[in-house]
Amino acid sequence: MIFIAFLSSCRSTRKIQSAIAKKDSVDLQASHAKEDSIRFINETFQQLKKNRINFTTFSAKVNVDYKTDDKNYDVNVFVRMYKDSVIWISVNAIFGIEALRVFITRDSVKLLDKQSKEYTSRAVSYLQEVSALPLDLATLQDLIIGNPVFLDSNIINYRRSDNEVSLLSVGEWFKNLLTINEKNKEIEHIKLDDADIIRNRTCDLTFSDYENKKGVNFSTKRKITIAEKKNLNIKLDFKQYEFNEPLTFPFSIPKNYKTN
């Protein structure tokens, strides 16, 4: 009886040891998979940072198709930027007549409404008031130049499919699902969902028709769709653009303009 009990104990011990070994193996595999995922996310995020478009000056002629639920505009917009300092915008309506000129700095937003002959000057927080978005000079410049916007380093998940990689990050304002081409790391799509679920606001940005100019991969066609209480659809078609050329930013207030 003692001998049988001893054999039974040995078999039980071997089964327990075998079960522990299998569990340790599964845990080790899971640990390696997690490490691989973290490494892949970090490498992709660093590559995104490396591929950011850096510039000193930028200028462009952009055809803008702007649609809301009840309005539709098709205008030519001339943009000039000095990095971290100025955005200068001239909006031309039909027959090339200038309708609006905008001058944005880190601290202020100035507008010349040439149709109403009005001059408006506001703090840069005005951008947030009219858009209900956390916009500032740097974010606007990134949006125009084609860099990622509202991308947080708090990346909680990723997905690989075909030739695409998607990173999901969660920031103070948005959940950001950014999709890039895995081969050339070009941004293809950004989907922003408001972190405040009460607002139920979403924004989609699509980037296409990349060109390489002076070593810079630049998306010449963009689509921006914003949905909340109303829908807003914007198409941007960059007809001409230049990097790092000398620029001026003319903005003078005519004496007969009213101050708003």
PDB file of C-alpha atoms in Angstrom:
ATOM      1  CA  MET A   1       0.000   0.000   0.000  1.00  0.00           C
ATOM      2  CA  ILE A   2       2.871   2.332   0.869  1.00  0.00           C
ATOM      3  CA  PHE A   3       4.578   1.399  -2.435  1.00  0.00           C
ATOM      4  CA  ILE A   4       1.353   2.103  -4.438  1.00  0.00           C
ATOM      5  CA  ALA A   5       0.877   5.409  -2.622  1.00  0.00           C
ATOM      6  CA  PHE A   6       4.477   6.359  -3.422  1.00  0.00           C
ATOM      7  CA  LEU A   7       4.009   5.605  -7.149  1.00  0.00           C
ATOM      8  CA  SER A   8       0.750   7.576  -7.219  1.00  0.00           C
ATOM      9  CA  SER A   9       2.463  10.521  -5.550  1.00  0.00           C
ATOM     10  CA  CYS A  10       5.274  10.459  -8.134  1.00  0.00           C
ATOM     11  CA  ARG A  11       2.753  10.435 -11.005  1.00  0.00           C
ATOM     12  CA  SER A  12       0.823  13.376  -9.452  1.00  0.00           C
ATOM     13  CA  THR A  13       4.043  15.321  -8.969  1.00  0.00           C
ATOM     14  CA  ARG A  14       5.027  14.715 -12.590  1.00  0.00           C
ATOM     15  CA  LYS A  15       1.569  15.896 -13.783  1.00  0.00           C
ATOM     16  CA  ILE A  16       1.782  19.045 -11.629  1.00  0.00           C
ATOM     17  CA  GLN A  17       5.306  19.760 -12.862  1.00  0.00           C
ATOM     18  CA  SER A  18       4.186  19.199 -16.463  1.00  0.00           C
ATOM     19  CA  ALA A  19       1.219  21.551 -16.001  1.00  0.00           C
ATOM     20  CA  ILE A  20       3.472  24.200 -14.445  1.00  0.00           C
ATOM     21  CA  ALA A  21       5.963  23.842 -17.308  1.00  0.00           C
ATOM     22  CA  LYS A  22       3.189  24.285 -19.905  1.00  0.00           C
ATOM     23  CA  LYS A  23       1.809  27.341 -18.062  1.00  0.00           C
ATOM     24  CA  ASP A  24       5.286  28.858 -17.840  1.00  0.00           C
ATOM     25  CA  SER A  25       5.727  28.257 -21.583  1.00  0.00           C
ATOM     26  CA  VAL A  26       2.398  29.964 -22.399  1.00  0.00           C
ATOM     27  CA  ASP A  27       3.208  32.882 -20.091  1.00  0.00           C
ATOM     28  CA  LEU A  28       6.634  33.229 -21.719  1.00  0.00           C
ATOM     29  CA  GLN A  29       5.124  33.248 -25.199  1.00  0.00           C
ATOM     30  CA  ALA A  30       2.563  35.863 -24.127  1.00  0.00           C
ATOM     31  CA  SER A  31       5.324  37.948 -22.587  1.00  0.00           C
ATOM     32  CA  HIS A  32       7.383  37.789 -25.795  1.00  0.00           C
ATOM     33  CA  ALA A  33       4.326  38.678 -27.889  1.00  0.00           C
ATOM     34  CA  LYS A  34       3.646  41.687 -25.656  1.00  0.00           C
ATOM     35  CA  GLU A  35       7.277  42.802 -25.900  1.00  0.00           C
ATOM     36  CA  ASP A  36       7.155  42.440 -29.697  1.00  0.00           C
ATOM     37  CA  SER A  37       3.960  44.529 -29.840  1.00  0.00           C
ATOM     38  CA  ILE A  38       5.453  47.267 -27.667  1.00  0.00           C
ATOM     39  CA  ARG A  39       8.615  47.279 -29.765  1.00  0.00           C
ATOM     40  CA  PHE A  40       6.608  47.481 -33.021  1.00  0.00           C
ATOM     41  CA  ILE A  41       4.448  50.331 -31.710  1.00  0.00           C
ATOM     42  CA  ASN A  42       7.510  52.277 -30.538  1.00  0.00           C
ATOM     43  CA  GLU A  43       9.336  51.756 -33.835  1.00  0.00           C
ATOM     44  CA  THR A  44       6.307  52.855 -35.851  1.00  0.00           C
ATOM     45  CA  PHE A  45       5.733  55.894 -33.636  1.00  0.00           C
ATOM     46  CA  GLN A  46       9.378  56.925 -33.920  1.00  0.00           C
ATOM     47  CA  GLN A  47       9.227  56.503 -37.703  1.00  0.00           C
ATOM     48  CA  LEU A  48       6.179  58.774 -37.790  1.00  0.00           C
ATOM     49  CA  LYS A  49       8.097  61.412 -35.850  1.00  0.00           C
ATOM     50  CA  LYS A  50      11.061  61.008 -38.183  1.00  0.00           C
ATOM     51  CA  ASN A  51       8.829  61.472 -41.251  1.00  0.00           C
ATOM     52  CA  ARG A  52       7.303  64.722 -40.010  1.00  0.00           C
ATOM     53  CA  ILE A  53       7.619  67.465 -42.601  1.00  0.00           C
ATOM     54  CA  ASN A  54      10.021  70.089 -41.328  1.00  0.00           C
ATOM     55  CA  PHE A  55      10.171  73.449 -43.057  1.00  0.00           C
ATOM     56  CA  THR A  56      11.201  77.036 -42.591  1.00  0.00           C
ATOM     57  CA  THR A  57       8.736  78.593 -45.028  1.00  0.00           C
ATOM     58  CA  PHE A  58       5.897  77.135 -47.064  1.00  0.00           C
ATOM     59  CA  SER A  59       3.623  78.619 -49.708  1.00  0.00           C
ATOM     60  CA  ALA A  60       0.791  77.105 -51.722  1.00  0.00           C
ATOM     61  CA  LYS A  61      -2.165  77.750 -53.986  1.00  0.00           C
ATOM     62  CA  VAL A  62      -5.042  75.525 -52.890  1.00  0.00           C
ATOM     63  CA  ASN A  63      -8.417  74.924 -54.452  1.00  0.00           C
ATOM     64  CA  VAL A  64     -10.848  74.559 -51.542  1.00  0.00           C
ATOM     65  CA  ASP A  65     -14.290  72.998 -51.896  1.00  0.00           C
ATOM     66  CA  TYR A  66     -16.165  73.787 -48.672  1.00  0.00           C
ATOM     67  CA  LYS A  67     -19.608  72.285 -48.033  1.00  0.00           C
ATOM     68  CA  THR A  68     -21.959  72.389 -45.079  1.00  0.00           C
ATOM     69  CA  ASP A  69     -25.562  71.236 -44.836  1.00  0.00           C
ATOM     70  CA  ASP A  70     -26.757  74.547 -46.272  1.00  0.00           C
ATOM     71  CA  LYS A  71     -23.723  76.257 -47.860  1.00  0.00           C
ATOM     72  CA  ASN A  72     -21.240  75.489 -50.610  1.00  0.00           C
ATOM     73  CA  TYR A  73     -18.100  77.444 -51.495  1.00  0.00           C
ATOM     74  CA  ASP A  74     -15.469  76.780 -54.139  1.00  0.00           C
ATOM     75  CA  VAL A  75     -12.562  79.194 -53.694  1.00  0.00           C
ATOM     76  CA  ASN A  76      -8.870  79.565 -54.327  1.00  0.00           C
ATOM     77  CA  VAL A  77      -6.784  80.014 -51.209  1.00  0.00           C
ATOM     78  CA  PHE A  78      -3.215  81.268 -51.117  1.00  0.00           C
ATOM     79  CA  VAL A  79      -1.263  80.182 -48.043  1.00  0.00           C
ATOM     80  CA  ARG A  80       2.095  81.365 -46.730  1.00  0.00           C
ATOM     81  CA  MET A  81       3.673  80.122 -43.536  1.00  0.00           C
ATOM     82  CA  TYR A  82       6.756  80.760 -41.483  1.00  0.00           C
ATOM     83  CA  LYS A  83       7.265  77.875 -39.101  1.00  0.00           C
ATOM     84  CA  ASP A  84       6.174  78.556 -35.520  1.00  0.00           C
ATOM     85  CA  SER A  85       5.569  82.223 -36.342  1.00  0.00           C
ATOM     86  CA  VAL A  86       2.995  83.127 -38.989  1.00  0.00           C
ATOM     87  CA  ILE A  87       0.183  81.791 -41.145  1.00  0.00           C
ATOM     88  CA  TRP A  88      -0.944  84.192 -43.877  1.00  0.00           C
ATOM     89  CA  ILE A  89      -4.060  83.314 -45.885  1.00  0.00           C
ATOM     90  CA  SER A  90      -5.745  85.052 -48.808  1.00  0.00           C
ATOM     91  CA  VAL A  91      -9.157  83.752 -49.911  1.00  0.00           C
ATOM     92  CA  ASN A  92     -10.101  84.590 -53.497  1.00  0.00           C
ATOM     93  CA  ALA A  93     -13.645  84.196 -54.738  1.00  0.00           C
ATOM     94  CA  ILE A  94     -14.941  84.256 -58.320  1.00  0.00           C
ATOM     95  CA  PHE A  95     -12.886  86.173 -60.919  1.00  0.00           C
ATOM     96  CA  GLY A  96      -9.918  86.141 -58.539  1.00  0.00           C
ATOM     97  CA  ILE A  97     -11.329  88.891 -56.307  1.00  0.00           C
ATOM     98  CA  GLU A  98      -9.861  88.741 -52.812  1.00  0.00           C
ATOM     99  CA  ALA A  99     -12.621  88.322 -50.235  1.00  0.00           C
ATOM    100  CA  LEU A 100     -10.710  87.679 -47.023  1.00  0.00           C
ATOM    101  CA  ARG A 101      -7.185  87.993 -45.687  1.00  0.00           C
ATOM    102  CA  VAL A 102      -6.071  86.293 -42.465  1.00  0.00           C
ATOM    103  CA  PHE A 103      -2.946  86.784 -40.380  1.00  0.00           C
ATOM    104  CA  ILE A 104      -2.360  84.280 -37.555  1.00  0.00           C
ATOM    105  CA  THR A 105       0.482  84.351 -35.053  1.00  0.00           C
ATOM    106  CA  ARG A 106       1.095  82.529 -31.781  1.00  0.00           C
ATOM    107  CA  ASP A 107      -0.884  85.179 -29.907  1.00  0.00           C
ATOM    108  CA  SER A 108      -3.449  86.643 -32.285  1.00  0.00           C
ATOM    109  CA  VAL A 109      -5.810  86.220 -35.224  1.00  0.00           C
ATOM    110  CA  LYS A 110      -6.396  89.183 -37.542  1.00  0.00           C
ATOM    111  CA  LEU A 111      -8.918  89.278 -40.363  1.00  0.00           C
ATOM    112  CA  LEU A 112      -9.635  91.689 -43.184  1.00  0.00           C
ATOM    113  CA  ASP A 113     -13.127  91.142 -44.586  1.00  0.00           C
ATOM    114  CA  LYS A 114     -12.760  92.925 -47.909  1.00  0.00           C
ATOM    115  CA  GLN A 115     -16.387  92.531 -48.859  1.00  0.00           C
ATOM    116  CA  SER A 116     -17.743  94.136 -45.697  1.00  0.00           C
ATOM    117  CA  LYS A 117     -14.675  96.379 -45.279  1.00  0.00           C
ATOM    118  CA  GLU A 118     -14.213  95.229 -41.688  1.00  0.00           C
ATOM    119  CA  TYR A 119     -11.112  94.542 -39.625  1.00  0.00           C
ATOM    120  CA  THR A 120     -11.223  92.010 -36.774  1.00  0.00           C
ATOM    121  CA  SER A 121      -8.506  91.332 -34.216  1.00  0.00           C
ATOM    122  CA  ARG A 122      -8.782  88.577 -31.625  1.00  0.00           C
ATOM    123  CA  ALA A 123      -6.608  86.492 -29.320  1.00  0.00           C
ATOM    124  CA  VAL A 124      -5.507  83.170 -30.756  1.00  0.00           C
ATOM    125  CA  SER A 125      -8.130  81.483 -28.553  1.00  0.00           C
ATOM    126  CA  TYR A 126     -10.604  82.786 -31.142  1.00  0.00           C
ATOM    127  CA  LEU A 127      -9.635  79.767 -33.274  1.00  0.00           C
ATOM    128  CA  GLN A 128     -10.987  77.488 -30.572  1.00  0.00           C
ATOM    129  CA  GLU A 129     -14.135  79.561 -30.154  1.00  0.00           C
ATOM    130  CA  VAL A 130     -15.151  79.384 -33.817  1.00  0.00           C
ATOM    131  CA  SER A 131     -14.086  75.769 -34.396  1.00  0.00           C
ATOM    132  CA  ALA A 132     -14.737  74.179 -30.977  1.00  0.00           C
ATOM    133  CA  LEU A 133     -11.372  72.476 -31.485  1.00  0.00           C
ATOM    134  CA  PRO A 134      -8.106  72.880 -29.558  1.00  0.00           C
ATOM    135  CA  LEU A 135      -6.511  74.785 -32.428  1.00  0.00           C
ATOM    136  CA  ASP A 136      -3.420  76.922 -32.176  1.00  0.00           C
ATOM    137  CA  LEU A 137      -0.742  78.093 -34.612  1.00  0.00           C
ATOM    138  CA  ALA A 138       1.320  74.885 -34.436  1.00  0.00           C
ATOM    139  CA  THR A 139      -1.685  72.583 -34.923  1.00  0.00           C
ATOM    140  CA  LEU A 140      -2.925  74.608 -37.895  1.00  0.00           C
ATOM    141  CA  GLN A 141       0.511  74.508 -39.510  1.00  0.00           C
ATOM    142  CA  ASP A 142       0.670  70.728 -39.046  1.00  0.00           C
ATOM    143  CA  LEU A 143      -2.804  70.371 -40.548  1.00  0.00           C
ATOM    144  CA  ILE A 144      -1.883  72.457 -43.605  1.00  0.00           C
ATOM    145  CA  ILE A 145       1.516  70.861 -44.163  1.00  0.00           C
ATOM    146  CA  GLY A 146       0.192  67.300 -43.707  1.00  0.00           C
ATOM    147  CA  ASN A 147       1.717  66.246 -40.391  1.00  0.00           C
ATOM    148  CA  PRO A 148      -0.200  64.117 -37.851  1.00  0.00           C
ATOM    149  CA  VAL A 149      -2.525  66.135 -35.635  1.00  0.00           C
ATOM    150  CA  PHE A 150      -3.765  65.329 -32.129  1.00  0.00           C
ATOM    151  CA  LEU A 151      -1.564  62.212 -32.034  1.00  0.00           C
ATOM    152  CA  ASP A 152      -0.801  61.245 -28.443  1.00  0.00           C
ATOM    153  CA  SER A 153       2.079  59.011 -27.347  1.00  0.00           C
ATOM    154  CA  ASN A 154      -0.444  57.049 -25.259  1.00  0.00           C
ATOM    155  CA  ILE A 155      -0.943  54.352 -27.906  1.00  0.00           C
ATOM    156  CA  ILE A 156      -3.190  51.607 -26.561  1.00  0.00           C
ATOM    157  CA  ASN A 157      -3.541  49.351 -29.592  1.00  0.00           C
ATOM    158  CA  TYR A 158      -2.440  48.724 -33.148  1.00  0.00           C
ATOM    159  CA  ARG A 159      -3.560  46.739 -36.155  1.00  0.00           C
ATOM    160  CA  ARG A 160      -1.762  45.424 -39.248  1.00  0.00           C
ATOM    161  CA  SER A 161      -3.659  44.517 -42.414  1.00  0.00           C
ATOM    162  CA  ASP A 162      -2.425  44.133 -45.970  1.00  0.00           C
ATOM    163  CA  ASN A 163       0.045  47.002 -46.423  1.00  0.00           C
ATOM    164  CA  GLU A 164      -1.363  49.228 -43.676  1.00  0.00           C
ATOM    165  CA  VAL A 165      -0.672  49.882 -40.018  1.00  0.00           C
ATOM    166  CA  SER A 166      -3.154  51.611 -37.716  1.00  0.00           C
ATOM    167  CA  LEU A 167      -2.265  53.082 -34.329  1.00  0.00           C
ATOM    168  CA  LEU A 168      -4.944  53.934 -31.770  1.00  0.00           C
ATOM    169  CA  SER A 169      -4.006  56.611 -29.259  1.00  0.00           C
ATOM    170  CA  VAL A 170      -6.050  58.327 -26.557  1.00  0.00           C
ATOM    171  CA  GLY A 171      -5.385  61.944 -25.679  1.00  0.00           C
ATOM    172  CA  GLU A 172      -7.077  64.677 -23.683  1.00  0.00           C
ATOM    173  CA  TRP A 173      -9.336  65.717 -26.555  1.00  0.00           C
ATOM    174  CA  PHE A 174      -9.576  62.800 -28.970  1.00  0.00           C
ATOM    175  CA  LYS A 175      -9.257  59.116 -29.623  1.00  0.00           C
ATOM    176  CA  ASN A 176      -7.030  59.054 -32.686  1.00  0.00           C
ATOM    177  CA  LEU A 177      -6.944  56.152 -35.140  1.00  0.00           C
ATOM    178  CA  LEU A 178      -4.085  56.918 -37.527  1.00  0.00           C
ATOM    179  CA  THR A 179      -3.476  54.685 -40.550  1.00  0.00           C
ATOM    180  CA  ILE A 180      -0.249  54.722 -42.539  1.00  0.00           C
ATOM    181  CA  ASN A 181       1.152  52.860 -45.495  1.00  0.00           C
ATOM    182  CA  GLU A 182       3.526  50.330 -43.939  1.00  0.00           C
ATOM    183  CA  LYS A 183       5.944  50.409 -46.870  1.00  0.00           C
ATOM    184  CA  ASN A 184       6.606  54.135 -47.185  1.00  0.00           C
ATOM    185  CA  LYS A 185       5.092  55.321 -43.868  1.00  0.00           C
ATOM    186  CA  GLU A 186       2.837  57.874 -45.604  1.00  0.00           C
ATOM    187  CA  ILE A 187      -0.274  58.928 -43.688  1.00  0.00           C
ATOM    188  CA  GLU A 188      -3.412  57.670 -45.402  1.00  0.00           C
ATOM    189  CA  HIS A 189      -6.160  58.366 -42.910  1.00  0.00           C
ATOM    190  CA  ILE A 190      -6.815  59.912 -39.503  1.00  0.00           C
ATOM    191  CA  LYS A 191     -10.061  59.320 -37.628  1.00  0.00           C
ATOM    192  CA  LEU A 192     -10.702  61.452 -34.576  1.00  0.00           C
ATOM    193  CA  ASP A 193     -13.464  60.645 -32.100  1.00  0.00           C
ATOM    194  CA  ASP A 194     -14.197  63.085 -29.319  1.00  0.00           C
ATOM    195  CA  ALA A 195     -13.025  61.864 -25.928  1.00  0.00           C
ATOM    196  CA  ASP A 196     -16.142  63.516 -24.514  1.00  0.00           C
ATOM    197  CA  ILE A 197     -18.813  60.995 -25.534  1.00  0.00           C
ATOM    198  CA  ILE A 198     -21.549  63.537 -24.831  1.00  0.00           C
ATOM    199  CA  ARG A 199     -20.387  65.628 -27.779  1.00  0.00           C
ATOM    200  CA  ASN A 200     -20.363  62.687 -30.201  1.00  0.00           C
ATOM    201  CA  ARG A 201     -18.072  64.574 -32.579  1.00  0.00           C
ATOM    202  CA  THR A 202     -16.014  62.798 -35.245  1.00  0.00           C
ATOM    203  CA  CYS A 203     -13.510  63.986 -37.795  1.00  0.00           C
ATOM    204  CA  ASP A 204     -12.033  62.112 -40.751  1.00  0.00           C
ATOM    205  CA  LEU A 205      -8.934  63.256 -42.619  1.00  0.00           C
ATOM    206  CA  THR A 206      -7.836  61.484 -45.793  1.00  0.00           C
ATOM    207  CA  PHE A 207      -4.478  62.037 -47.508  1.00  0.00           C
ATOM    208  CA  SER A 208      -3.690  60.995 -51.090  1.00  0.00           C
ATOM    209  CA  ASP A 209      -1.743  61.803 -54.282  1.00  0.00           C
ATOM    210  CA  TYR A 210       1.660  62.117 -52.641  1.00  0.00           C
ATOM    211  CA  GLU A 211       4.480  63.840 -54.497  1.00  0.00           C
ATOM    212  CA  ASN A 212       8.150  64.032 -53.628  1.00  0.00           C
ATOM    213  CA  LYS A 213       9.490  67.545 -53.909  1.00  0.00           C
ATOM    214  CA  LYS A 214      12.914  68.512 -52.608  1.00  0.00           C
ATOM    215  CA  GLY A 215      12.989  65.232 -50.668  1.00  0.00           C
ATOM    216  CA  VAL A 216       9.602  65.849 -49.024  1.00  0.00           C
ATOM    217  CA  ASN A 217       6.648  63.480 -49.468  1.00  0.00           C
ATOM    218  CA  PHE A 218       3.671  65.810 -49.672  1.00  0.00           C
ATOM    219  CA  SER A 219      -0.016  64.917 -49.996  1.00  0.00           C
ATOM    220  CA  THR A 220      -1.554  67.144 -52.688  1.00  0.00           C
ATOM    221  CA  LYS A 221      -5.154  66.039 -52.144  1.00  0.00           C
ATOM    222  CA  ARG A 222      -6.942  65.978 -48.781  1.00  0.00           C
ATOM    223  CA  LYS A 223     -10.466  65.426 -47.548  1.00  0.00           C
ATOM    224  CA  ILE A 224     -11.714  66.609 -44.174  1.00  0.00           C
ATOM    225  CA  THR A 225     -15.117  65.572 -42.855  1.00  0.00           C
ATOM    226  CA  ILE A 226     -16.458  66.780 -39.514  1.00  0.00           C
ATOM    227  CA  ALA A 227     -19.732  65.502 -38.114  1.00  0.00           C
ATOM    228  CA  GLU A 228     -21.491  66.710 -34.992  1.00  0.00           C
ATOM    229  CA  LYS A 229     -24.811  68.537 -35.090  1.00  0.00           C
ATOM    230  CA  LYS A 230     -24.039  69.546 -38.673  1.00  0.00           C
ATOM    231  CA  ASN A 231     -21.817  68.072 -41.337  1.00  0.00           C
ATOM    232  CA  LEU A 232     -18.814  69.844 -42.813  1.00  0.00           C
ATOM    233  CA  ASN A 233     -16.926  68.553 -45.859  1.00  0.00           C
ATOM    234  CA  ILE A 234     -13.730  70.155 -47.118  1.00  0.00           C
ATOM    235  CA  LYS A 235     -11.642  69.115 -50.114  1.00  0.00           C
ATOM    236  CA  LEU A 236      -8.153  70.536 -50.514  1.00  0.00           C
ATOM    237  CA  ASP A 237      -6.376  70.325 -53.860  1.00  0.00           C
ATOM    238  CA  PHE A 238      -2.850  71.765 -53.749  1.00  0.00           C
ATOM    239  CA  LYS A 239      -2.192  73.151 -57.231  1.00  0.00           C
ATOM    240  CA  GLN A 240       1.180  74.733 -56.453  1.00  0.00           C
ATOM    241  CA  TYR A 241       3.435  74.607 -53.432  1.00  0.00           C
ATOM    242  CA  GLU A 242       6.993  75.508 -52.467  1.00  0.00           C
ATOM    243  CA  PHE A 243       9.210  74.861 -49.487  1.00  0.00           C
ATOM    244  CA  ASN A 244      11.782  77.191 -47.970  1.00  0.00           C
ATOM    245  CA  GLU A 245      11.552  80.076 -50.436  1.00  0.00           C
ATOM    246  CA  PRO A 246      11.776  83.759 -49.360  1.00  0.00           C
ATOM    247  CA  LEU A 247       8.308  85.060 -48.475  1.00  0.00           C
ATOM    248  CA  THR A 248       6.556  88.239 -47.427  1.00  0.00           C
ATOM    249  CA  PHE A 249       3.352  88.485 -45.379  1.00  0.00           C
ATOM    250  CA  PRO A 250       1.610  91.742 -46.358  1.00  0.00           C
ATOM    251  CA  PHE A 251      -1.160  92.810 -44.011  1.00  0.00           C
ATOM    252  CA  SER A 252      -2.158  96.462 -43.785  1.00  0.00           C
ATOM    253  CA  ILE A 253      -5.465  97.895 -42.556  1.00  0.00           C
ATOM    254  CA  PRO A 254      -7.113 100.401 -44.928  1.00  0.00           C
ATOM    255  CA  LYS A 255      -8.221 103.612 -43.235  1.00  0.00           C
ATOM    256  CA  ASN A 256     -11.839 103.240 -44.367  1.00  0.00           C
ATOM    257  CA  TYR A 257     -12.269  99.820 -42.692  1.00  0.00           C
ATOM    258  CA  LYS A 258     -14.475  99.480 -39.622  1.00  0.00           C
ATOM    259  CA  THR A 259     -13.045  97.718 -36.591  1.00  0.00           C
ATOM    260  CA  ASN A 260     -15.162  94.804 -35.485  1.00  0.00           C
TER     261      ASN A 260
END
